[in-house]
mmCIF file with all atom_site columns, C-alpha atoms in Angstrom:
data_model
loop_
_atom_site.group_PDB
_atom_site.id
_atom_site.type_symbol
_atom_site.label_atom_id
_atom_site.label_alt_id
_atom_site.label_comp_id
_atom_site.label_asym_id
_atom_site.label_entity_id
_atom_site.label_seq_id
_atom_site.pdbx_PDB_ins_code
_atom_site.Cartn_x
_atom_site.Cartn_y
_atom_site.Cartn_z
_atom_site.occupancy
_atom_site.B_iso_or_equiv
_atom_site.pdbx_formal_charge
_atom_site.auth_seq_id
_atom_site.auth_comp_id
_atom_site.auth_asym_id
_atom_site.auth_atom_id
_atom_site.pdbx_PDB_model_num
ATOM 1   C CA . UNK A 1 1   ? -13.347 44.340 -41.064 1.00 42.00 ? 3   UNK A CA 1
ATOM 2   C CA . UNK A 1 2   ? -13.590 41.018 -39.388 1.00 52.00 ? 4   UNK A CA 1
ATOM 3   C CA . UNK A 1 3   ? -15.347 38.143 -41.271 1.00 66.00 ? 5   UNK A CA 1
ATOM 4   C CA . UNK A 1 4   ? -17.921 35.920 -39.027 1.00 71.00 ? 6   UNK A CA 1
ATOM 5   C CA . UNK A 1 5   ? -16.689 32.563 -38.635 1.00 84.00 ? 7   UNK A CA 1
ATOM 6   C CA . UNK A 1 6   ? -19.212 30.023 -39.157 1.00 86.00 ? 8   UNK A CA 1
ATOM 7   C CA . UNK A 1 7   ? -17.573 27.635 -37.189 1.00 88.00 ? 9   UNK A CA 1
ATOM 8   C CA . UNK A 1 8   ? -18.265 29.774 -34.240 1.00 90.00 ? 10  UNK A CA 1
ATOM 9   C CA . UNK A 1 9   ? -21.551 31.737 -35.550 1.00 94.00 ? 11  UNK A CA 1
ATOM 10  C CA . UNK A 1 10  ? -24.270 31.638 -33.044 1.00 94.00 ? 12  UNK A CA 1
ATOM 11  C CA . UNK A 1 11  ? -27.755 33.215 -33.752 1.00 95.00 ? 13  UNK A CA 1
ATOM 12  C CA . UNK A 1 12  ? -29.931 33.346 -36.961 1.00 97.00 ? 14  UNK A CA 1
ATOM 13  C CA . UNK A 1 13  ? -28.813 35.383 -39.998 1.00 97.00 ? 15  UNK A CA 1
ATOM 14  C CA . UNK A 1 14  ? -29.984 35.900 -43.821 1.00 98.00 ? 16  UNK A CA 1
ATOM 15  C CA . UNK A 1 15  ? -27.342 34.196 -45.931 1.00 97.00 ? 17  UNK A CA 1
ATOM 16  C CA . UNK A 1 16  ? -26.814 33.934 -49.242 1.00 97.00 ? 18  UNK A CA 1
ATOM 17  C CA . UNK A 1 17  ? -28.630 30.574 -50.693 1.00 97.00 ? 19  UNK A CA 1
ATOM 18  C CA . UNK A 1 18  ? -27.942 29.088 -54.315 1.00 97.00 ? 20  UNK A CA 1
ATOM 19  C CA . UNK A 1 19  ? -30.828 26.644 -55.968 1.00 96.00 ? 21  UNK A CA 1
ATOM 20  C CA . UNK A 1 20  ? -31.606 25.234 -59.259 1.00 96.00 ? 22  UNK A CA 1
ATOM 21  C CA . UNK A 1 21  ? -35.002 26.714 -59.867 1.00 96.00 ? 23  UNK A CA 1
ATOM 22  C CA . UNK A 1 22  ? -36.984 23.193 -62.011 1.00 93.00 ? 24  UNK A CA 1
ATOM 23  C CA . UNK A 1 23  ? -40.001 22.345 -62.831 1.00 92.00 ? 25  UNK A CA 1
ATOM 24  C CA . UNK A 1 24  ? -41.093 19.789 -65.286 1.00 92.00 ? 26  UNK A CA 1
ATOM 25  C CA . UNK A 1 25  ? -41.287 20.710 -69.022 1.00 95.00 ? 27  UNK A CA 1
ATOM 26  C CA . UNK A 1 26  ? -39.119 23.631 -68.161 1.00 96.00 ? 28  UNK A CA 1
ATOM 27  C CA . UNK A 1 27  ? -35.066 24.351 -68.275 1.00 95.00 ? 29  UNK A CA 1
ATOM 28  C CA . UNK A 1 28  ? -33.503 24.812 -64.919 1.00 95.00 ? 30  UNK A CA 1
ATOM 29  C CA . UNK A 1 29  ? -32.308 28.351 -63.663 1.00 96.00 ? 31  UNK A CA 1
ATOM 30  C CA . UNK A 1 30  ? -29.414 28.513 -61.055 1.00 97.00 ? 32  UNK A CA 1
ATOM 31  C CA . UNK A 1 31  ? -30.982 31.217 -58.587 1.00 97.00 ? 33  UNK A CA 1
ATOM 32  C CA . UNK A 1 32  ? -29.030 32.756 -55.931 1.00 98.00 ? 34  UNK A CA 1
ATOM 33  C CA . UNK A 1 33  ? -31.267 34.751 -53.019 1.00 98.00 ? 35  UNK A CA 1
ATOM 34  C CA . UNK A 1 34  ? -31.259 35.091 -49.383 1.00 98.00 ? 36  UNK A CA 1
ATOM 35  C CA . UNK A 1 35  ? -32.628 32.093 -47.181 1.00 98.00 ? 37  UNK A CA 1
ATOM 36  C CA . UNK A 1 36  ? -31.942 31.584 -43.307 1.00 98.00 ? 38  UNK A CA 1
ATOM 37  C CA . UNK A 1 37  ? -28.906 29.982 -41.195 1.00 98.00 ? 39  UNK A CA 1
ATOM 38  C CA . UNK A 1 38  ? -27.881 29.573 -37.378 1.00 97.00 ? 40  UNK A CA 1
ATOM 39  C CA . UNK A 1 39  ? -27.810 28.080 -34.344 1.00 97.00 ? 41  UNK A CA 1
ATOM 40  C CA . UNK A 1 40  ? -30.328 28.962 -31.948 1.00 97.00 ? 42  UNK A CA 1
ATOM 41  C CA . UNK A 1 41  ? -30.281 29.080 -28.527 1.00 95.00 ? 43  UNK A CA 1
ATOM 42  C CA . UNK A 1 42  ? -31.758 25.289 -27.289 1.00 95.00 ? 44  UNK A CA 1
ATOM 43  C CA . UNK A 1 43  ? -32.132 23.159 -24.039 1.00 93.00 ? 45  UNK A CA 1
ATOM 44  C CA . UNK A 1 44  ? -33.740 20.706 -22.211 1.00 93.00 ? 46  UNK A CA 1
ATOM 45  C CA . UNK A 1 45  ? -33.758 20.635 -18.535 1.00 90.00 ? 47  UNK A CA 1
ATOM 46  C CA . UNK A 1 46  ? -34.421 18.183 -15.850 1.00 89.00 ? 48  UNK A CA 1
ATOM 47  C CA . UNK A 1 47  ? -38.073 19.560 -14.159 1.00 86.00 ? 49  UNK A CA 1
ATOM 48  C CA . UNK A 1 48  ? -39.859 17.621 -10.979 1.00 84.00 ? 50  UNK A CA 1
ATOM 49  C CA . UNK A 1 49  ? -43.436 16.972 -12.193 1.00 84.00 ? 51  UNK A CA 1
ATOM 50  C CA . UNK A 1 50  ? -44.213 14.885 -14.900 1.00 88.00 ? 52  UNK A CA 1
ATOM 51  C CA . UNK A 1 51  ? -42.830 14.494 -17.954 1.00 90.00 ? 53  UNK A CA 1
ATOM 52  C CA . UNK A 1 52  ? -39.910 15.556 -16.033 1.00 90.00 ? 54  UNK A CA 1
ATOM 53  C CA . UNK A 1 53  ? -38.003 17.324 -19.008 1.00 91.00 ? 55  UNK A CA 1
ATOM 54  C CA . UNK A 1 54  ? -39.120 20.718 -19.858 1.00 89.00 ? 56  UNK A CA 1
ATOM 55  C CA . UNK A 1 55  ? -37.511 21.472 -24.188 1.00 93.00 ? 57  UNK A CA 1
ATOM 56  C CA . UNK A 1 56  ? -36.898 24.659 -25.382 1.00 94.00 ? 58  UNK A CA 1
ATOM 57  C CA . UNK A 1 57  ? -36.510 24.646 -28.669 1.00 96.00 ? 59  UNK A CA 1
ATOM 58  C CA . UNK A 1 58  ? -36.539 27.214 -31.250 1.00 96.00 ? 60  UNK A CA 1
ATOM 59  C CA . UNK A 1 59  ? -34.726 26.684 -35.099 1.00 97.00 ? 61  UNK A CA 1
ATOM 60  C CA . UNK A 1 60  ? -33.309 29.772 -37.493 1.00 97.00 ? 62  UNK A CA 1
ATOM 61  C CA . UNK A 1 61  ? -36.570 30.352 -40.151 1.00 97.00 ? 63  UNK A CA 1
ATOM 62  C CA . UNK A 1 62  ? -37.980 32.930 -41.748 1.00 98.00 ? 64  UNK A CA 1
ATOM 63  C CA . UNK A 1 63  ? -39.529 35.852 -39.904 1.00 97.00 ? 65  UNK A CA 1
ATOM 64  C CA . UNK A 1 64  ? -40.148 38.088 -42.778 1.00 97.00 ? 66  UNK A CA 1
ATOM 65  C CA . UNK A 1 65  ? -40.158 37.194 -46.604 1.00 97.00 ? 67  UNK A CA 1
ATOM 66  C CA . UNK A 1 66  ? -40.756 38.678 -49.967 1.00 98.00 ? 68  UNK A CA 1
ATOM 67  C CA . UNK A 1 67  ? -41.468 36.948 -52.676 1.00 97.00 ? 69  UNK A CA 1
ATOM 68  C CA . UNK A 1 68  ? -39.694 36.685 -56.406 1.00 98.00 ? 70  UNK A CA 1
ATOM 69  C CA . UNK A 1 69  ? -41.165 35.316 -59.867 1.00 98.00 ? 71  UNK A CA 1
ATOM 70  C CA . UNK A 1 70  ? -38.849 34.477 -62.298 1.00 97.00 ? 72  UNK A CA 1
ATOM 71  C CA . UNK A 1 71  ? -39.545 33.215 -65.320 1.00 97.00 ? 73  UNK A CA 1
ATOM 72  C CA . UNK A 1 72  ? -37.796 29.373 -66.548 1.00 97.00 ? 74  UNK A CA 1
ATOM 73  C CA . UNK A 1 73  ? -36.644 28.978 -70.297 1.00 95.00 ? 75  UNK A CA 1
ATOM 74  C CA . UNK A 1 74  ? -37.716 27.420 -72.409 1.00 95.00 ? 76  UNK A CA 1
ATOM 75  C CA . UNK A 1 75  ? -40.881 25.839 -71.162 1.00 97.00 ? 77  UNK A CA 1
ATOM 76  C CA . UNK A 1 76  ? -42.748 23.407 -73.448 1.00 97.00 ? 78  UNK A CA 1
ATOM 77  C CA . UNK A 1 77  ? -45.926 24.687 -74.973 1.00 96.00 ? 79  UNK A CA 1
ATOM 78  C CA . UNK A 1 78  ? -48.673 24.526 -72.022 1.00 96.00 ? 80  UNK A CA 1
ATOM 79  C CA . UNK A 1 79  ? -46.578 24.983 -69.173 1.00 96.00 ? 81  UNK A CA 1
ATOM 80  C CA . UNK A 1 80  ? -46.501 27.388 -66.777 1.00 96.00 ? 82  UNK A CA 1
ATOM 81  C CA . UNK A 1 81  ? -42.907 29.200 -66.869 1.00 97.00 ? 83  UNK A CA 1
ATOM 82  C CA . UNK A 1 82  ? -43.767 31.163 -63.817 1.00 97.00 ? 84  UNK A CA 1
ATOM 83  C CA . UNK A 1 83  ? -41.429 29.745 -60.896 1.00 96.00 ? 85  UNK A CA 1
ATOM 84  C CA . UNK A 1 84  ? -42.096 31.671 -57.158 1.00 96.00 ? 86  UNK A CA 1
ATOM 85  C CA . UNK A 1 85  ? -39.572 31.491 -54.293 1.00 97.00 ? 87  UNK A CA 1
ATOM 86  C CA . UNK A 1 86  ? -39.364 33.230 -50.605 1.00 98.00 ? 88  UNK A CA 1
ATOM 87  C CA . UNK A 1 87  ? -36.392 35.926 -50.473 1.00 98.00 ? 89  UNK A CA 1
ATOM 88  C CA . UNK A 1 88  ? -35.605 36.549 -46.621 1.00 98.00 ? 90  UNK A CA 1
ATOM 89  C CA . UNK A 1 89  ? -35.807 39.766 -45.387 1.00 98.00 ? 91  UNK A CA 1
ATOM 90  C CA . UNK A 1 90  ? -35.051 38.886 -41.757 1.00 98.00 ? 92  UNK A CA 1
ATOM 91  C CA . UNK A 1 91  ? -34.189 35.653 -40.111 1.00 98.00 ? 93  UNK A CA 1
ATOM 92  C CA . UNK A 1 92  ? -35.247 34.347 -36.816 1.00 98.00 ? 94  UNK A CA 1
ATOM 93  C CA . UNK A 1 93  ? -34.990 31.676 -33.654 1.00 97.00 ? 95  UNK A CA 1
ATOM 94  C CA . UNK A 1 94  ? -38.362 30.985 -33.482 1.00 96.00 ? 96  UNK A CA 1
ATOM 95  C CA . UNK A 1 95  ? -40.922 27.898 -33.988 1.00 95.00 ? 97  UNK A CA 1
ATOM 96  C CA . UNK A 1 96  ? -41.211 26.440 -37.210 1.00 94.00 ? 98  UNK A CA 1
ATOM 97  C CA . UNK A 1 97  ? -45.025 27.764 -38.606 1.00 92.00 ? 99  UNK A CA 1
ATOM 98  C CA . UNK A 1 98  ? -46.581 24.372 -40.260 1.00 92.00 ? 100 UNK A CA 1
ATOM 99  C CA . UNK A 1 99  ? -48.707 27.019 -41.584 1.00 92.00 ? 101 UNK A CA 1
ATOM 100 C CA . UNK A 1 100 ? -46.535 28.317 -44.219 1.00 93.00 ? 102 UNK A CA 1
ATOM 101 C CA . UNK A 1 101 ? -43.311 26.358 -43.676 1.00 95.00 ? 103 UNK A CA 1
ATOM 102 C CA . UNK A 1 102 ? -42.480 22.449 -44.725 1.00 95.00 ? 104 UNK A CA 1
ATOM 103 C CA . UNK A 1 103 ? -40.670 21.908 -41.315 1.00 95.00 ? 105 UNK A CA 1
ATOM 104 C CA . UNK A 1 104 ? -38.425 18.991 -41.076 1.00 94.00 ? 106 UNK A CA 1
ATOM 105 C CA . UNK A 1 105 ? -35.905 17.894 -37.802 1.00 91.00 ? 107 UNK A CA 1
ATOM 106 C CA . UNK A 1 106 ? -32.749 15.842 -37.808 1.00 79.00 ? 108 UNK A CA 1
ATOM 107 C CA . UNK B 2 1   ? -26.526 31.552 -19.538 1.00 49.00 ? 9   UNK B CA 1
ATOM 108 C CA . UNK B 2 2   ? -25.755 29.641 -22.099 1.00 53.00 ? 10  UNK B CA 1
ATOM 109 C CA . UNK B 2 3   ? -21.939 28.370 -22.785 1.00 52.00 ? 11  UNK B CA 1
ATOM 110 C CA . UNK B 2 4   ? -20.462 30.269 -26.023 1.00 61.00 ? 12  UNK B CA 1
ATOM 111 C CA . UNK B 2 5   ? -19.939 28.707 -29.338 1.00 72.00 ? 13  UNK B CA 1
ATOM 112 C CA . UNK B 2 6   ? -22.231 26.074 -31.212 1.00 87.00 ? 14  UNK B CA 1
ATOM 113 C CA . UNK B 2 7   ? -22.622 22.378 -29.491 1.00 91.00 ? 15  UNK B CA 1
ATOM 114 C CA . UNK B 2 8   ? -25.309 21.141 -26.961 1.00 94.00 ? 16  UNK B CA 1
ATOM 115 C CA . UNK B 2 9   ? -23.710 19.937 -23.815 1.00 93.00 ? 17  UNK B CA 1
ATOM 116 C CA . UNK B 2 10  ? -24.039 18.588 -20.581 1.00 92.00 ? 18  UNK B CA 1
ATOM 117 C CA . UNK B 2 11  ? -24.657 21.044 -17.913 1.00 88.00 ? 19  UNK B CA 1
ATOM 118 C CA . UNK B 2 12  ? -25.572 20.418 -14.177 1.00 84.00 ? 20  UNK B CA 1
ATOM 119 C CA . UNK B 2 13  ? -28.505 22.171 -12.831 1.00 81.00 ? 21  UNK B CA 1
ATOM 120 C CA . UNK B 2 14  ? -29.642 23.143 -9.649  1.00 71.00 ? 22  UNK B CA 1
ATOM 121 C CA . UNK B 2 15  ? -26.862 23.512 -7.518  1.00 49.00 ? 23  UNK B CA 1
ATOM 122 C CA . UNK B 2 16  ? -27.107 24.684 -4.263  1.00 44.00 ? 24  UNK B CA 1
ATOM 123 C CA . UNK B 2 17  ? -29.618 27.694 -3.626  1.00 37.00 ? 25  UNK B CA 1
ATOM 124 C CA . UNK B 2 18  ? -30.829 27.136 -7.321  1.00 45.00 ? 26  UNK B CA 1
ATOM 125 C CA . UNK B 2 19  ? -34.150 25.425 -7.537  1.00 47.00 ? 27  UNK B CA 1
ATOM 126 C CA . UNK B 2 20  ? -34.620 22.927 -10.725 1.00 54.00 ? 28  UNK B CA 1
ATOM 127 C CA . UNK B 2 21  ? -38.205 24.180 -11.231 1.00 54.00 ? 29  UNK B CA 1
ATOM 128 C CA . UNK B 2 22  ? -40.396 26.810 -9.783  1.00 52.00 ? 30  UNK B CA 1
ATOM 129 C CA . UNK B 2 23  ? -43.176 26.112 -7.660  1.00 52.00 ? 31  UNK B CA 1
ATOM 130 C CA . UNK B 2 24  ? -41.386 24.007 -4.836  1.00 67.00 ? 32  UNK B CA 1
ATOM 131 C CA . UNK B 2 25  ? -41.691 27.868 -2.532  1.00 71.00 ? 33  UNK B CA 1
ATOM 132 C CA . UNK B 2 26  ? -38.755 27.662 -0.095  1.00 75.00 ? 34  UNK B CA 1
ATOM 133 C CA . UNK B 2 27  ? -37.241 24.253 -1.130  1.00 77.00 ? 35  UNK B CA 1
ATOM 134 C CA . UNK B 2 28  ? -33.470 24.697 -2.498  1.00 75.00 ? 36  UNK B CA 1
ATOM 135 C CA . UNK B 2 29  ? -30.774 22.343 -3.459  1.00 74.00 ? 37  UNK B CA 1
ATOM 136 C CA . UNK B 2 30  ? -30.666 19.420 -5.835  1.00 78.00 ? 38  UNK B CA 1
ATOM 137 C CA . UNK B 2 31  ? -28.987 18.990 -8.594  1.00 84.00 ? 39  UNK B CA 1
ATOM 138 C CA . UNK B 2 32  ? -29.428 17.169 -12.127 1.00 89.00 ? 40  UNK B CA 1
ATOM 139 C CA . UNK B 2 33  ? -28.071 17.030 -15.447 1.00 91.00 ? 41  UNK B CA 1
ATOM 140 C CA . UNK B 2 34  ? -29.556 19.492 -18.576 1.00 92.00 ? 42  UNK B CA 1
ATOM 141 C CA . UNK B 2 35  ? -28.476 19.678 -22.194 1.00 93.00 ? 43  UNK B CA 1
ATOM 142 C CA . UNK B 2 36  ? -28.106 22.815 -23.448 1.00 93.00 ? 44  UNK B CA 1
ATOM 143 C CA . UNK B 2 37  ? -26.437 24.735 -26.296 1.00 95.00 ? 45  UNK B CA 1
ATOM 144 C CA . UNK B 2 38  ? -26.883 25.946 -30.035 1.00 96.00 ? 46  UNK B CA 1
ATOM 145 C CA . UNK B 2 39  ? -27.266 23.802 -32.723 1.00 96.00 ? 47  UNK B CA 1
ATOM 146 C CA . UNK B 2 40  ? -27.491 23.812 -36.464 1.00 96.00 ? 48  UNK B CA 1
ATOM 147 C CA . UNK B 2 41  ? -30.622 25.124 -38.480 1.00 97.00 ? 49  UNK B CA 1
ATOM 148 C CA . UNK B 2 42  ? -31.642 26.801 -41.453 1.00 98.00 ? 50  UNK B CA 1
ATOM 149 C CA . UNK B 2 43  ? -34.717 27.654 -43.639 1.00 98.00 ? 51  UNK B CA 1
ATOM 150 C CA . UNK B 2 44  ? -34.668 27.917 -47.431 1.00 98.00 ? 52  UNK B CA 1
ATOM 151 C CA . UNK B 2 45  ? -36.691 27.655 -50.691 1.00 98.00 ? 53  UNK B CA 1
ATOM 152 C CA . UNK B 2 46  ? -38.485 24.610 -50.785 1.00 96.00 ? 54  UNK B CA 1
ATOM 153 C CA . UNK B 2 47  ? -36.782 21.666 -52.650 1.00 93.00 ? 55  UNK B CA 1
ATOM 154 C CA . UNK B 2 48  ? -39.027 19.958 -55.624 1.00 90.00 ? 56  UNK B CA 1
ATOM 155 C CA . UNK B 2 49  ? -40.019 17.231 -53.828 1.00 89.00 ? 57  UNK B CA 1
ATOM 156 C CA . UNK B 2 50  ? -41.538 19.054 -51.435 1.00 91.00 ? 58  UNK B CA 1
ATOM 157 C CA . UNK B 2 51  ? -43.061 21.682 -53.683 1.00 91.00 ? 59  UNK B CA 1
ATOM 158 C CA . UNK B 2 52  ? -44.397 18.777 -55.417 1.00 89.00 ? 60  UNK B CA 1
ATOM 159 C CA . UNK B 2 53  ? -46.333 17.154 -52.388 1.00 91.00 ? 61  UNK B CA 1
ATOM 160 C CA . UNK B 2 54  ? -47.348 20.264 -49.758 1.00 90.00 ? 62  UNK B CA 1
ATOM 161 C CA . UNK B 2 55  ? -47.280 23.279 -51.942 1.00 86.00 ? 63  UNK B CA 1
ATOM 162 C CA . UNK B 2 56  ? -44.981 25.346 -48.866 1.00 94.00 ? 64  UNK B CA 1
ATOM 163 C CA . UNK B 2 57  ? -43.045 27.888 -50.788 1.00 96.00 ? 65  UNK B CA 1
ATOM 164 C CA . UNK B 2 58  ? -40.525 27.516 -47.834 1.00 97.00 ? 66  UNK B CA 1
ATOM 165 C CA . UNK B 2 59  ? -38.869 24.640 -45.679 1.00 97.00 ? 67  UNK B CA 1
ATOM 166 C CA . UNK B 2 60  ? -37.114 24.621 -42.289 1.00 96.00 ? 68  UNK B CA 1
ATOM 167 C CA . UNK B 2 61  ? -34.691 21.785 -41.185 1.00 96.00 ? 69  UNK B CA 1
ATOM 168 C CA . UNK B 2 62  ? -33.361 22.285 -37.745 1.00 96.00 ? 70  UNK B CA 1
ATOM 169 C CA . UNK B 2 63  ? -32.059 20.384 -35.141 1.00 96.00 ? 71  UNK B CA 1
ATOM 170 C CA . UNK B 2 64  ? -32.401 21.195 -31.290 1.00 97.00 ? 72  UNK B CA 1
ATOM 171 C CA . UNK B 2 65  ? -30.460 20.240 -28.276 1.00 96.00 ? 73  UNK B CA 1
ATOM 172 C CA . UNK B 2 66  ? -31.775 17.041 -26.696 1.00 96.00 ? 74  UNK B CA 1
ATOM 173 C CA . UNK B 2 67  ? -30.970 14.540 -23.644 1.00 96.00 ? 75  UNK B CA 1
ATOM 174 C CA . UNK B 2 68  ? -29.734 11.398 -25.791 1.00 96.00 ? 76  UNK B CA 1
ATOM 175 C CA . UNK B 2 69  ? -29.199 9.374  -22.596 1.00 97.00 ? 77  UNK B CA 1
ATOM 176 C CA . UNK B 2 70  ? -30.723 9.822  -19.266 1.00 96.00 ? 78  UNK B CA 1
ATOM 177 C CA . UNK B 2 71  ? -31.864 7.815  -15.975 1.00 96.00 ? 79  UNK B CA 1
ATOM 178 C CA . UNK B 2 72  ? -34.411 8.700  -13.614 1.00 96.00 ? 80  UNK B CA 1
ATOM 179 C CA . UNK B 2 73  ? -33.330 10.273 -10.506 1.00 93.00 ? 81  UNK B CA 1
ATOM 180 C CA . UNK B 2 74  ? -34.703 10.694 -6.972  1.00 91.00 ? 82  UNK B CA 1
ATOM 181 C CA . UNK B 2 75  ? -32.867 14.405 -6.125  1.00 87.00 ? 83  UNK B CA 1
ATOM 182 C CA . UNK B 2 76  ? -33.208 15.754 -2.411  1.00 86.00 ? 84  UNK B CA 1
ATOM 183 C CA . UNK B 2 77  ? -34.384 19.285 -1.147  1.00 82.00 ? 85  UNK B CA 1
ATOM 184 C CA . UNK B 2 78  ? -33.490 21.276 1.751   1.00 81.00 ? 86  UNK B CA 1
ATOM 185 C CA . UNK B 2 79  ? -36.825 22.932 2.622   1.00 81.00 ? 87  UNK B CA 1
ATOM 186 C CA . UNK B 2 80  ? -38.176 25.278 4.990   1.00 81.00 ? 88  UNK B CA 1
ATOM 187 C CA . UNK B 2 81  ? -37.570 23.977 8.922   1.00 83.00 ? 89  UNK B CA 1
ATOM 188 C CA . UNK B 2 82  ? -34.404 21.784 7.813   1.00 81.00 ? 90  UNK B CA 1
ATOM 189 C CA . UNK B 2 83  ? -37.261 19.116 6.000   1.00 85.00 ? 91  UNK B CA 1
ATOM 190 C CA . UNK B 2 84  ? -35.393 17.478 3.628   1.00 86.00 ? 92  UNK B CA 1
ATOM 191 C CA . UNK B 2 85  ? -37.782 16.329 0.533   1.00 85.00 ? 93  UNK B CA 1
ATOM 192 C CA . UNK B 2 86  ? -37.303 14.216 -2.486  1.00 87.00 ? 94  UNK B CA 1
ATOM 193 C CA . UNK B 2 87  ? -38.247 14.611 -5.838  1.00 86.00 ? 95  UNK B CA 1
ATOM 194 C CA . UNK B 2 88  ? -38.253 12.401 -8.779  1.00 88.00 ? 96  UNK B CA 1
ATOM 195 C CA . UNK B 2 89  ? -36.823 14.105 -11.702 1.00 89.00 ? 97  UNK B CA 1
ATOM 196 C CA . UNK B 2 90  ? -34.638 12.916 -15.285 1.00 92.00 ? 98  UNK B CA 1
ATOM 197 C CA . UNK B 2 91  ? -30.490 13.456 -15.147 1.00 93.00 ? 99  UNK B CA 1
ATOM 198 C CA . UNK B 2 92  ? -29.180 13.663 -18.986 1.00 94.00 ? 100 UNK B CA 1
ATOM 199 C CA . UNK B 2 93  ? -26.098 12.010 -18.973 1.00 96.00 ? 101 UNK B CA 1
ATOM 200 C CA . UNK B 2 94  ? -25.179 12.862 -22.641 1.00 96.00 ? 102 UNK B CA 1
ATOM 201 C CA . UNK B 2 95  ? -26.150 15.400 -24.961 1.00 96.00 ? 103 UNK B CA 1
ATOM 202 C CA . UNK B 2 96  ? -26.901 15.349 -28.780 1.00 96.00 ? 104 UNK B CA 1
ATOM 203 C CA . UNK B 2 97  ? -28.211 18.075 -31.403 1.00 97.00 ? 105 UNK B CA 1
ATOM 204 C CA . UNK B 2 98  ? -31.044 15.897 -32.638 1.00 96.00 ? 106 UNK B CA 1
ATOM 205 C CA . UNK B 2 99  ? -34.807 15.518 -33.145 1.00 94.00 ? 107 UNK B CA 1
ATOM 206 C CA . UNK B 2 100 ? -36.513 19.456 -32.201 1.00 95.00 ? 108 UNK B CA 1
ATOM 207 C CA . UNK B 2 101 ? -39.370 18.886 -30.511 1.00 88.00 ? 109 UNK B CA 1
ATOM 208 C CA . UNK B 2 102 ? -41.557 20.362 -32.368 1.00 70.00 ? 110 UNK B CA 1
ATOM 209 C CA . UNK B 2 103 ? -45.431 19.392 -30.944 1.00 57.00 ? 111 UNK B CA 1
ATOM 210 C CA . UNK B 2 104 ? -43.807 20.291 -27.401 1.00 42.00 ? 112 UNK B CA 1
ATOM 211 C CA . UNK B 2 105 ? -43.460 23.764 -28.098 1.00 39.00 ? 113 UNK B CA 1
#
């Protein structure tokens, strides 16, 4: 079998993501769960009406998720030990959703 | 098409026969410079810090193939009955994977 080189990987693929899983009052968990990765087809191009540059631009999220509860040790009394992340199912190019996403560029 | 492999780079558009946009019917010729390519991106759980302030389970950071430097042009058309027009348009003359535009989309 041939392994994909990442140096040369084009396109948007679940890959394997590993987190430390905190919140305050609460130990840490090292969790390890599918999240998204790429490089996505983008452009701009010169266009001859106004704003002259026409951007396509599309980034490698999450198209379909489930989600995962785990629960943190040893929480202090009070605290909610109930931590909830996104697992990836499949992986996209498309535009970031502000809806459900914290987008960030550059 | 896009060139293979990751990168955004310079890539000259509209050569001969090629229009640079439709909706010139008839007009050909003209030619500036595009960025285009693949560049980096990825979505995963959301870090603390952002947990903390917007409550998304999930964050994307991505960056998108962008003109870093580029002059305005005047490019000229052959059109129908040998009318020669011009048009002013933007040439990139380098390319960077930077800022995604993301309100343009």
């Amino acid at each position: 079998t041939s392994a994909i080189d990442l140096r040369t990987f084009i396109g948007c693929a679940v890959r394997e993501f590993t987190f430390l899983a905190k919140k305050p009052g609460c130990r840490g968990l090292r969790v390890t769960t599918d999240a998204c990765w790429g490089r996505c087809e983008t452009w701009e191009k010169p266009v001859l009406e106004p704003p002259y540059i026409e951007s396509y631009h599309r980034v490698c999220t999450y198209n379909e998720t489930k989600m995962m509860t785990l629960k943190l040790p040893k929480c202090a009394p009070g605290v909610d030990p109930f931590y909830t992340y996104p697992v990836a199912i499949r992986c996209d190019c498309d535009i970031c959703s502000t809806a459900t996403t914290e987008c960030e560029t550059a | 098409a896009l060139p293979e492999g990751p990168g955004c780079r310079l890539r000259c558009v509209g050569p001969a026969g090629v229009p640079l946009v439709p909706g010139v019917p008839g007009c050909r010729g003209g030619a500036a410079g595009a960025c285009v390519g693949h560049c980096e991106s990825s979505a995963a759980p959301s870090p603390r810090a952002v947990l903390a302030a917007s409550r998304h389970l999930q964050t994307s950071r991505g960056r998108c193939c962008t003109m870093a430097q580029a002059s305005k042009v005047l490019v000229t058309l052959r059109c129908p009955g040998r009318a020669r027009r011009r048009f002013r348009t933007v040439s990139a003359r380098s390319c960077r994977c930077d800022l995604c535009r993301l309100g343009r989309y």
